[in-house]
CSV table of C-alpha atoms and ligand atoms in Angstrom, one decimal:
chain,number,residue,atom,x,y,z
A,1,UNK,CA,2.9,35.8,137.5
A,2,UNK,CA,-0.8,34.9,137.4
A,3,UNK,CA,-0.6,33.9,133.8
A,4,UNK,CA,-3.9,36.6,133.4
A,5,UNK,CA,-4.4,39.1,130.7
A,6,UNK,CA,-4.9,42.8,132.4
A,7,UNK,CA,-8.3,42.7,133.5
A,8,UNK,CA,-10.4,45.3,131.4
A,9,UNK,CA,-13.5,47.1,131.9
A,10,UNK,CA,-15.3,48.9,128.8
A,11,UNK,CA,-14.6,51.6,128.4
A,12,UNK,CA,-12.0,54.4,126.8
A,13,UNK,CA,-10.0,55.8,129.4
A,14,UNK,CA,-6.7,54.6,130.6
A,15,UNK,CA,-6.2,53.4,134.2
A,16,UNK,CA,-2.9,53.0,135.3
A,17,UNK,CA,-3.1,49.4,137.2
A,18,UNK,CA,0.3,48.1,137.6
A,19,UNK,CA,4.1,49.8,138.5
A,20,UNK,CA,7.4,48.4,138.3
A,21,UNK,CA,10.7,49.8,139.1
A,22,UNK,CA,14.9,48.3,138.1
A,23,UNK,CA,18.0,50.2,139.4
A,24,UNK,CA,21.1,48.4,138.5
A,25,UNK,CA,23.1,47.5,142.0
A,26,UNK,CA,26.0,49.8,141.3
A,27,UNK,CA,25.9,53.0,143.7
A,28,UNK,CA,27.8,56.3,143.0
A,29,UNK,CA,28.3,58.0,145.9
A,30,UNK,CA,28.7,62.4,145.6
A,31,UNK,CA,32.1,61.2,147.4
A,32,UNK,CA,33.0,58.7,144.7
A,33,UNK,CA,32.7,61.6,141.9
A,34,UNK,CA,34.5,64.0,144.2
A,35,UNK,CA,37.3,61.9,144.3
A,36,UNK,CA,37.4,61.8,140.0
A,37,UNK,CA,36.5,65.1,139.6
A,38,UNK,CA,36.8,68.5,141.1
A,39,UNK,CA,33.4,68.4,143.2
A,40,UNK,CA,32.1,67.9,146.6
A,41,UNK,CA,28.9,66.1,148.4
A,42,UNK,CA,28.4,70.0,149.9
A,43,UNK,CA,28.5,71.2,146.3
A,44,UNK,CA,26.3,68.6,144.7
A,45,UNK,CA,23.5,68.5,148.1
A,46,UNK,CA,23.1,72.3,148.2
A,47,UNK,CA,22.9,72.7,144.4
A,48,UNK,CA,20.7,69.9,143.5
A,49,UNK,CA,19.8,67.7,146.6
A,50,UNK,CA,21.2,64.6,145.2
A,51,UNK,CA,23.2,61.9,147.4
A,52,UNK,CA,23.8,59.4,145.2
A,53,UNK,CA,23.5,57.9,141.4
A,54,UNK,CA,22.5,54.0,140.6
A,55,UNK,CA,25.2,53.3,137.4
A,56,UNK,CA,24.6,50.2,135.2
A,57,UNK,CA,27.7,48.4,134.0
A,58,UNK,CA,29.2,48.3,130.8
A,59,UNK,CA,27.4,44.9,130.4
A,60,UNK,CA,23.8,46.2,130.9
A,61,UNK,CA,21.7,47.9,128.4
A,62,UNK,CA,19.2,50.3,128.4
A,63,UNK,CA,16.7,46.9,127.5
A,64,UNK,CA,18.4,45.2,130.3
A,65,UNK,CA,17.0,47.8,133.0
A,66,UNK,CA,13.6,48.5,130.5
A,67,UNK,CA,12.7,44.3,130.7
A,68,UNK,CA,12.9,44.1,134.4
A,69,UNK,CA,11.0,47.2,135.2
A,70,UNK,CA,8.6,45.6,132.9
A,71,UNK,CA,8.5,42.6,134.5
A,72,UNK,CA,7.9,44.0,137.5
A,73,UNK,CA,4.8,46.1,136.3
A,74,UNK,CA,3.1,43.4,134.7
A,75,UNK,CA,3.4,41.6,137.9
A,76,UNK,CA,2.1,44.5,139.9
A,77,UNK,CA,-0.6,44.4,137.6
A,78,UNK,CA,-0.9,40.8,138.1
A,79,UNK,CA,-1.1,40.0,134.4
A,80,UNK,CA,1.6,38.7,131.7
A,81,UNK,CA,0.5,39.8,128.5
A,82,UNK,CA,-0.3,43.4,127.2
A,83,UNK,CA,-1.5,44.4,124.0
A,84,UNK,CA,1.3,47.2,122.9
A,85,UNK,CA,4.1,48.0,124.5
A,86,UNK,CA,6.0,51.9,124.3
A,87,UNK,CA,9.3,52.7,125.4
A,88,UNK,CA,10.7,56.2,126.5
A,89,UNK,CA,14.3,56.5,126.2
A,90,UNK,CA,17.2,58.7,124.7
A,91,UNK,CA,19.5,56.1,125.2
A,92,UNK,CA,18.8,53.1,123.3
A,93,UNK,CA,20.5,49.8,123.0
A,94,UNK,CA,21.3,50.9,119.8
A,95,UNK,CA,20.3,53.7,117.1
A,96,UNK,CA,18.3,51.2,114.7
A,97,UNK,CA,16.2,49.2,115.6
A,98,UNK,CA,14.0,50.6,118.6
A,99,UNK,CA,14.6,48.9,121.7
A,100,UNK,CA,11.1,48.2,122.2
A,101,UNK,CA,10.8,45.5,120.1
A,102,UNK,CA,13.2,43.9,122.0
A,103,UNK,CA,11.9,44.2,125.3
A,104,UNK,CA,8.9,43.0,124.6
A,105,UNK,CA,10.6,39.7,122.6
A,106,UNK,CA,12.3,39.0,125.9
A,107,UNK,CA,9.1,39.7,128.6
A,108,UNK,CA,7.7,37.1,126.3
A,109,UNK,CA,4.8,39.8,124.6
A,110,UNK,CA,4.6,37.8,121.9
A,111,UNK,CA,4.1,39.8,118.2
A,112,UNK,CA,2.3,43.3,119.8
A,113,UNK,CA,3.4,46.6,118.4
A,114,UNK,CA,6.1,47.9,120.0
A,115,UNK,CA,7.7,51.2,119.6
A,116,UNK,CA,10.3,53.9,121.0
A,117,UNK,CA,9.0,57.5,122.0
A,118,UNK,CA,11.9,60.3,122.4
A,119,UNK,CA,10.9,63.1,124.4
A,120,UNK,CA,14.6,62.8,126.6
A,121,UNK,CA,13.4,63.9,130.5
A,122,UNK,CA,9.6,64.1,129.7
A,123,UNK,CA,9.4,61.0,127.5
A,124,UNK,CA,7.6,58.7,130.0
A,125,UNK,CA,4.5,61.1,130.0
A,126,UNK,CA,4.7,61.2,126.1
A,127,UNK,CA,4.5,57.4,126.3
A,128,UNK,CA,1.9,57.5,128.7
A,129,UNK,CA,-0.1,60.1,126.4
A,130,UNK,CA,0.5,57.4,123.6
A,131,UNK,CA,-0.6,54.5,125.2
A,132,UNK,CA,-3.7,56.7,126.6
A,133,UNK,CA,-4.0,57.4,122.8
A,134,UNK,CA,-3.7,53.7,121.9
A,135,UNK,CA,-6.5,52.6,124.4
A,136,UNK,CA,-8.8,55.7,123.6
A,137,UNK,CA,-8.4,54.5,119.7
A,138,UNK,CA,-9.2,51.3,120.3
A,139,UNK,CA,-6.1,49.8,119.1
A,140,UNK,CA,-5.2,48.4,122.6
A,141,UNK,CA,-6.7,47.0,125.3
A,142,UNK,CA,-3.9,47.2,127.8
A,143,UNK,CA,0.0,49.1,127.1
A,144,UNK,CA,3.1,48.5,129.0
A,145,UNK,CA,4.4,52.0,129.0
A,146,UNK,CA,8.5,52.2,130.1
A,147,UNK,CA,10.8,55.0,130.8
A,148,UNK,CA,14.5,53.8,131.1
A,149,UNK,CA,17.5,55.6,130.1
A,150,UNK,CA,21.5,54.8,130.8
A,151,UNK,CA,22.8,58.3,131.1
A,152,UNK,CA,25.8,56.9,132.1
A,153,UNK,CA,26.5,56.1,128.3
A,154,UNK,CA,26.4,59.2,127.1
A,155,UNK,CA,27.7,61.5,129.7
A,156,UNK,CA,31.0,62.9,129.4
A,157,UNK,CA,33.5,61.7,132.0
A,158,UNK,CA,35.0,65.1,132.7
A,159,UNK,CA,31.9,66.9,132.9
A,160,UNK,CA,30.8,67.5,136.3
A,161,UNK,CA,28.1,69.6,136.0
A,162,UNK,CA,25.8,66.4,133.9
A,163,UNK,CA,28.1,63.7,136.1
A,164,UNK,CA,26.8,65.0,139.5
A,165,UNK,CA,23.2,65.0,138.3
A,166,UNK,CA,22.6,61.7,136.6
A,167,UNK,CA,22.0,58.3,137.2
A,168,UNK,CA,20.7,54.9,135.2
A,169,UNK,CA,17.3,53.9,135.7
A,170,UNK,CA,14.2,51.8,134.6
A,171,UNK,CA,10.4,52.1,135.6
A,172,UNK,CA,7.0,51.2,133.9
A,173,UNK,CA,3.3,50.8,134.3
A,174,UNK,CA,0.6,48.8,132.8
A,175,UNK,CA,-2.7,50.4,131.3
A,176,UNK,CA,-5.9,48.9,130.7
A,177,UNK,CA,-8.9,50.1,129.3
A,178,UNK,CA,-11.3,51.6,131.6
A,179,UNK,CA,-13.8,54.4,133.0
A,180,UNK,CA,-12.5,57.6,133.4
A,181,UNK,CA,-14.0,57.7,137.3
A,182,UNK,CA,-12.2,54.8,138.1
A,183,UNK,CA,-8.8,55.5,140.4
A,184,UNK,CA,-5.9,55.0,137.9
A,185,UNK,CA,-7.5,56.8,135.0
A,186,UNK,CA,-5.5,59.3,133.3
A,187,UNK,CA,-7.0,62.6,132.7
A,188,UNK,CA,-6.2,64.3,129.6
A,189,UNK,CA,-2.4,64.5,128.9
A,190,UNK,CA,-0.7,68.2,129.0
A,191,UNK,CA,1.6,68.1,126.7
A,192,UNK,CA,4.2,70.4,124.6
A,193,UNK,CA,7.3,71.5,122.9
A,194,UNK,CA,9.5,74.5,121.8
A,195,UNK,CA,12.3,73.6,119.3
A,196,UNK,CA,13.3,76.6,119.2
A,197,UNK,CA,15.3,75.6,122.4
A,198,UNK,CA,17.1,72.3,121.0
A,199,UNK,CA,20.3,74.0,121.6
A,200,UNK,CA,19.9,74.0,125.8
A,201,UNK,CA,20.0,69.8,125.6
A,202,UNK,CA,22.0,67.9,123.1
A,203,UNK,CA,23.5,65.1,122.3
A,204,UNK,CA,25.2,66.7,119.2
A,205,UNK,CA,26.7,64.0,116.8
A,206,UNK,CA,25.8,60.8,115.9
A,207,UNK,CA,22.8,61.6,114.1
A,208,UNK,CA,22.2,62.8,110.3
A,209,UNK,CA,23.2,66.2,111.1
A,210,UNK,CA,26.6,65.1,111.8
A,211,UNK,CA,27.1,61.3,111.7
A,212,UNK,CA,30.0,60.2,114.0
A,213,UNK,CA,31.7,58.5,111.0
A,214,UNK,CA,33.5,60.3,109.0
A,215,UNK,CA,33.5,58.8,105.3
A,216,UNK,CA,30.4,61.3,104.1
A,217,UNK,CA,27.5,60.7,103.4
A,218,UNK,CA,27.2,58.5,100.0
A,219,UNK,CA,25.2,59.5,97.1
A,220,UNK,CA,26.5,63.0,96.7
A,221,UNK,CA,28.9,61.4,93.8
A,222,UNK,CA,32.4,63.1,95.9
A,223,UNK,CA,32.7,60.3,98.0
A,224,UNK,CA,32.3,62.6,101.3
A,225,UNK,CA,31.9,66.1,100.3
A,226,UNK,CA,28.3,66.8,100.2
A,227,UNK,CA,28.3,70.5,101.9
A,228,UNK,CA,29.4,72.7,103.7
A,229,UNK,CA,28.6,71.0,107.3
A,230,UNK,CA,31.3,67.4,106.9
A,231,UNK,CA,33.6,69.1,105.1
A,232,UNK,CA,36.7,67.3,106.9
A,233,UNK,CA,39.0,70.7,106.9
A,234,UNK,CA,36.7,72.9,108.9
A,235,UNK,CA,34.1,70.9,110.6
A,236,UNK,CA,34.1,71.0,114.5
A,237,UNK,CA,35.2,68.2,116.4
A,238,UNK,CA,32.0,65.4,116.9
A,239,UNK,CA,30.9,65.9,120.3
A,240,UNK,CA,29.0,62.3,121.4
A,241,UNK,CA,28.1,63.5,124.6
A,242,UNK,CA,25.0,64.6,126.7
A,243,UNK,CA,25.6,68.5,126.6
A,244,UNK,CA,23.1,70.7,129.3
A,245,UNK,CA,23.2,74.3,129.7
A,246,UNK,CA,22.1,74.2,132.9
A,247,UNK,CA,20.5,77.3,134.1
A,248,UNK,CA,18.5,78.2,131.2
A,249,UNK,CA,17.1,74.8,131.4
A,250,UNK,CA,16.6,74.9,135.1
A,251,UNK,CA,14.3,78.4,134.2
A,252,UNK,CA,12.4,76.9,131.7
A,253,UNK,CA,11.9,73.3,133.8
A,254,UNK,CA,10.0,75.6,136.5
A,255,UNK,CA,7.7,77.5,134.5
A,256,UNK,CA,6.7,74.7,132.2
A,257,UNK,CA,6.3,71.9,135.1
A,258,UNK,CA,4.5,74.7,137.1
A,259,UNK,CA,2.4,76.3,134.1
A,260,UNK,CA,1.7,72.8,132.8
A,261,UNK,CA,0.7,71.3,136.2
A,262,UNK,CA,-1.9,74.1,136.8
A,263,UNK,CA,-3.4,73.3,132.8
A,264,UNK,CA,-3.9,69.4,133.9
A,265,UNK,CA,-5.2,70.0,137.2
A,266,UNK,CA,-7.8,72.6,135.6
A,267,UNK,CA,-8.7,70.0,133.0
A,268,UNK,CA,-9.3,67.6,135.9
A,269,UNK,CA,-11.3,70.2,137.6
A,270,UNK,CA,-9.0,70.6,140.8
A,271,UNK,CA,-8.1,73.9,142.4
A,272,UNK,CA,-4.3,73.5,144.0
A,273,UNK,CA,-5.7,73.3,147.1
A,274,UNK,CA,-7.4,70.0,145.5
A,275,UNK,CA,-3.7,68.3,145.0
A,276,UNK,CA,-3.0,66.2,147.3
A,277,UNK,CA,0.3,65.3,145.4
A,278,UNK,CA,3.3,66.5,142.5
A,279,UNK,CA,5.2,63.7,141.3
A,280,UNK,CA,7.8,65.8,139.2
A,281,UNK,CA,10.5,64.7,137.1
A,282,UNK,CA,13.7,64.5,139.8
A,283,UNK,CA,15.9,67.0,138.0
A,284,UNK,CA,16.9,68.9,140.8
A,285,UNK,CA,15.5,69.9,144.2
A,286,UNK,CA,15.8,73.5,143.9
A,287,UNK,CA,13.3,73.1,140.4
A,288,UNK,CA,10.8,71.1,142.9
A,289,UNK,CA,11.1,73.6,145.6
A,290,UNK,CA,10.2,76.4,142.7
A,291,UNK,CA,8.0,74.0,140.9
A,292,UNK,CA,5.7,74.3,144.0
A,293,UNK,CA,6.5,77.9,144.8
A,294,UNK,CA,5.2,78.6,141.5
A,295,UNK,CA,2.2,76.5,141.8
A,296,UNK,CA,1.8,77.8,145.4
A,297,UNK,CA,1.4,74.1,146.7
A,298,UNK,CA,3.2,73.5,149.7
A,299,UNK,CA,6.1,72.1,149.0
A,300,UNK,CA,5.9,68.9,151.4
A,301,UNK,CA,3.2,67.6,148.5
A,302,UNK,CA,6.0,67.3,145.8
A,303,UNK,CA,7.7,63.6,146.7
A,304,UNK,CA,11.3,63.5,146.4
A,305,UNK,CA,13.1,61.0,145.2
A,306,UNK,CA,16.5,62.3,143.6
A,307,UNK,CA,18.5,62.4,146.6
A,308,UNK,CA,19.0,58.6,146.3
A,309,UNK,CA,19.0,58.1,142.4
A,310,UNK,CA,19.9,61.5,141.0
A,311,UNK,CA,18.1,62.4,137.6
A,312,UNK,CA,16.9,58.9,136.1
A,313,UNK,CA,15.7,61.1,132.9
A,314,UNK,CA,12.5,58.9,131.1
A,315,UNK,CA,12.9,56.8,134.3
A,316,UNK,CA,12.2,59.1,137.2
A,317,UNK,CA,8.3,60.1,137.1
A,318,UNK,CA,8.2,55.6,138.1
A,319,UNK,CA,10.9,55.4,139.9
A,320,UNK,CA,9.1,58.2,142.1
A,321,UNK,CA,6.1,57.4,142.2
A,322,UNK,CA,7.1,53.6,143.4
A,323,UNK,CA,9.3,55.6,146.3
A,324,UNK,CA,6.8,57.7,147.4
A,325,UNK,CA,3.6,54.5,147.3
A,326,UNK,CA,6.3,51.8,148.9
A,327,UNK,CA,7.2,55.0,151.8
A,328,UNK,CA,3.8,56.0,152.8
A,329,UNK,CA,4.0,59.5,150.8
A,330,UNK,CA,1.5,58.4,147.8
A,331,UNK,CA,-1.5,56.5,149.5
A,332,UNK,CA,-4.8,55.0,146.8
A,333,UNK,CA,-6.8,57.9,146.6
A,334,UNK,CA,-4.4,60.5,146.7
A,335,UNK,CA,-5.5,63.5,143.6
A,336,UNK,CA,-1.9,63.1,142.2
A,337,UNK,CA,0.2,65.1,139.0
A,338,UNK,CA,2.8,64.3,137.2
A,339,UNK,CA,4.9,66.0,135.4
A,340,UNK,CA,7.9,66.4,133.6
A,341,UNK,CA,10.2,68.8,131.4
A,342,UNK,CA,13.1,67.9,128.9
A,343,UNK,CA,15.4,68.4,126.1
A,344,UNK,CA,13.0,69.3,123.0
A,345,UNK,CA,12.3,71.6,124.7
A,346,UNK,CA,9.5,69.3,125.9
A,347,UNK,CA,7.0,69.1,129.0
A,348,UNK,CA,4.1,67.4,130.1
A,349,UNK,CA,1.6,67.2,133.3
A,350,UNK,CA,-1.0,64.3,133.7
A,351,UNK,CA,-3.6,64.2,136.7
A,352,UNK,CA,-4.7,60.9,138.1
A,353,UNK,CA,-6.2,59.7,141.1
A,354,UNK,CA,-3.7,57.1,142.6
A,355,UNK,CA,-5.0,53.8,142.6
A,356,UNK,CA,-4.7,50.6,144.8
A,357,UNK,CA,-2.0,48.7,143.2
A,358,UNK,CA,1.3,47.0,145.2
A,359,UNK,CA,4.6,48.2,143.3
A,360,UNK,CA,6.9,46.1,142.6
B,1,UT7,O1,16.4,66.5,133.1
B,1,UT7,C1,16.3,67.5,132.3
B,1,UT7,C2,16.1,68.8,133.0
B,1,UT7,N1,17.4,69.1,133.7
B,1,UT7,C3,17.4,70.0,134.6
B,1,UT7,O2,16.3,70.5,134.9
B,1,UT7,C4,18.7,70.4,135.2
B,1,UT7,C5,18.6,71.9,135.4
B,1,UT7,N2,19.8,72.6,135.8
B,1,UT7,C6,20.4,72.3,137.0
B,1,UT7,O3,20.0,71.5,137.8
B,1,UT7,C7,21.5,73.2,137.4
B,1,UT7,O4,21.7,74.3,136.5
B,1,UT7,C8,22.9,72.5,137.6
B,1,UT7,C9,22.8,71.6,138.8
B,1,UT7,C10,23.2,71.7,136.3
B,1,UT7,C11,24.0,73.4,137.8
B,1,UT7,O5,23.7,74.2,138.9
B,1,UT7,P1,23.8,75.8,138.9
B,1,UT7,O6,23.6,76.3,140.2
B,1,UT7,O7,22.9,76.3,137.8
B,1,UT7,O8,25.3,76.0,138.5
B,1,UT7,P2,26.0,76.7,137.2
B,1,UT7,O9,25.8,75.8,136.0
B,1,UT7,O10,25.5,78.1,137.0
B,1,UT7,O11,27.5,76.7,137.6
B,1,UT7,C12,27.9,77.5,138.7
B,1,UT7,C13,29.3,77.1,139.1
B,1,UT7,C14,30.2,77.0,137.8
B,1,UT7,O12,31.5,77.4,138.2
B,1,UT7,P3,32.0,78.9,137.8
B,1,UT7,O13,31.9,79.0,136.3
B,1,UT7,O14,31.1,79.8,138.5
B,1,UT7,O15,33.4,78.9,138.3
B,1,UT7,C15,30.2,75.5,137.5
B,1,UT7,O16,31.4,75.1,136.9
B,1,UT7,O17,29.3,75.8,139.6
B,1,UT7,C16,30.2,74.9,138.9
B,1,UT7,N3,29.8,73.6,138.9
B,1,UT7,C17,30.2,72.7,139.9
B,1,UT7,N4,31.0,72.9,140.9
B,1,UT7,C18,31.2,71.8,141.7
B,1,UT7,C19,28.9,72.9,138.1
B,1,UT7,N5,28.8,71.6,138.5
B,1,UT7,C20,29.6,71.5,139.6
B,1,UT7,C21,29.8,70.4,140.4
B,1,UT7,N6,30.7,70.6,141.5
B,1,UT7,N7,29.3,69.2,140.2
């Protein structure tokens, strides 16, 4: 590291100037899970274009994967402190306190704020809308934004449909303060939600709706019987795991990316002809392909990345944006979205044009 602070110009925008990426060295192959569970590599390619899965092991935390991506930006960005540092992640190292804090204790930050964001798949472009926010306020003059997630925690082994998709990830990028025509500088976050549709993505117990233990909540002067929801006789079974229903999620993942890709590249005055690159959240290659049908982009603009590391979840908008600048697909210059849809429901689209910078 350079021991520099991230350079700054004056100024209010936020310009993306570093990019780091961590997968932990364990590889699932589709043949791996076929031989646990009743799937195939034909199944898994021709439903969701994914090859393979990156699984951290039961010593590695989500921090683990978040520090080193981390790392890894700040040297991209050639600097080793930041002024505020914001982590996406459904998975974190535990459920008090925020894992930010942590990560930014070990990368040596020093005393910055540092905070979680939940948005599950579309988190990393909430925490790059907060950061934006941060620099645009004035609290900060540069933000390590991170999106890691270890899936792998909280997926249920039997369930093939969420096993075949995800993997465990880390990526992040460094902000600075600066004009909004340099390259790097975000245009104005797209961002949104419908709750009305927390059902479709869960991770059903283990929060105050229903706690995993089961003594009952205190204070309600039964020892345990505060409602109708814990009651120990007729209360479901906790479920811990990531739950997805699938299609009506994939359905919603296209028209929101699509719908909320066209708002961001209208906002950055671009026609679709205009984008020279999608970098979508790697769900699944089938929502890409309909992403950009729906868009009517061609669909060689949208990068993929998912085929090697499966759905990364807060992770994969960095992971795929590293892929596609270290493989020739992203080049400086390029008028580039990103976007991204998740449990919530959430989505989000940014529009940047991609700047010189050397992932790492
Ligand atoms: O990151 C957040 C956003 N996430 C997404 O955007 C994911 C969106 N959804 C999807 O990618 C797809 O819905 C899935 C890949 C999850 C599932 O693909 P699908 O084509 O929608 O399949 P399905 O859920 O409708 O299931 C069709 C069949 C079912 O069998 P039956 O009931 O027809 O007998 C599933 O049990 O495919 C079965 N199936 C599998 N078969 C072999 C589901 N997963 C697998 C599997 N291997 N891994």
């Amino acid at each position: 590291m350079s021991g520099a602070a991230v350079r700054r110009v004056s100024g209010t925008a936020a310009v993306l100037c570093g990019l780091g990426t961590w997968l932990p060295p364990h590889a699932v192959t589709n043949d791996d899970l076929a031989r646990e569970l009743d799937t195939s590599d034909a199944w898994i390619r021709s439903r969701t274009g994914i090859g393979t899965r990156f699984i951290a092991a039961p010593s590695t935390a989500t921090s683990d994967l978040a520090v080193e991506a981390g790392r890894r930006a700040l040297k991209s960005a050639e600097a080793d402190s930041v002024d505020a540092v914001v982590l996406a992640t459904t998975t974190p190292d535990h459920p008090c306190p925020a894992t930010a804090p942590l990560v930014a204790a070990q990368l040596g930050l020093g005393t910055v704020p540092a905070f979680d964001v939940g948005a599950v798949c579309t988190g990393f472009l909430y925490a790059l809308a907060t950061g934006a926010g941060l620099i645009a306020t004035g609290t900060a003059g540069s933000v390590l934004v991170i999106g890691a997630d270890t899936y792998s925690r909280i997926l249920d082994p039997a369930d093939r449909s969420t096993r075949a998709i995800f993997g465990d990830g880390a990526g992040a990028v460094v902000l600075r303060s600066g004009g909004a025509d340099e390259p790097g500088a975000l245009g104005p976050p797209v961002l949104g939600s419908d709750g009305t549709g927390s059902d479709l993505i869960t991770v059903r117990s283990g929060g105050s709706r229903e706690p995993l233990h089961t003594t009952g909540p205190i204070g309600t002067g039964d020892g345990g019987d505060a409602g109708d929801t814990n009651d120990a006789g007729d209360a479901p079974q906790p479920d811990p795991y990531f739950r997805m229903a699938g299609k009506a999620v994939f359905r919603n993942a296209v028209e929101r990316m699509a719908d909320a890709s066209l708002t961001a590249a209208r906002r950055a005055g671009w026609e679709v002809a205009d984008i020279d690159r999608l970098v979508a959240h790697q769900a699944n290659l089938r929502i890409l392909h309909a992403v950009a049908d729906r868009m009517r982009l061609p669909r060689h603009r949208c990068p993929v990345h998912l085929d090697q590391v499966g759905n990364t979840a807060a992770a994969s908008i960095p992971l795929a944006l590293s892929h596609a600048a270290a493989t020739g697909r992203l080049t400086p210059g390029h008028r580039t979205l990103l976007t991204a849809f998740g449990g919530g429901l959430t989505w989000g689209a940014c529009a940047l044009r991609w700047p010189a910078l050397t992932p790492m």
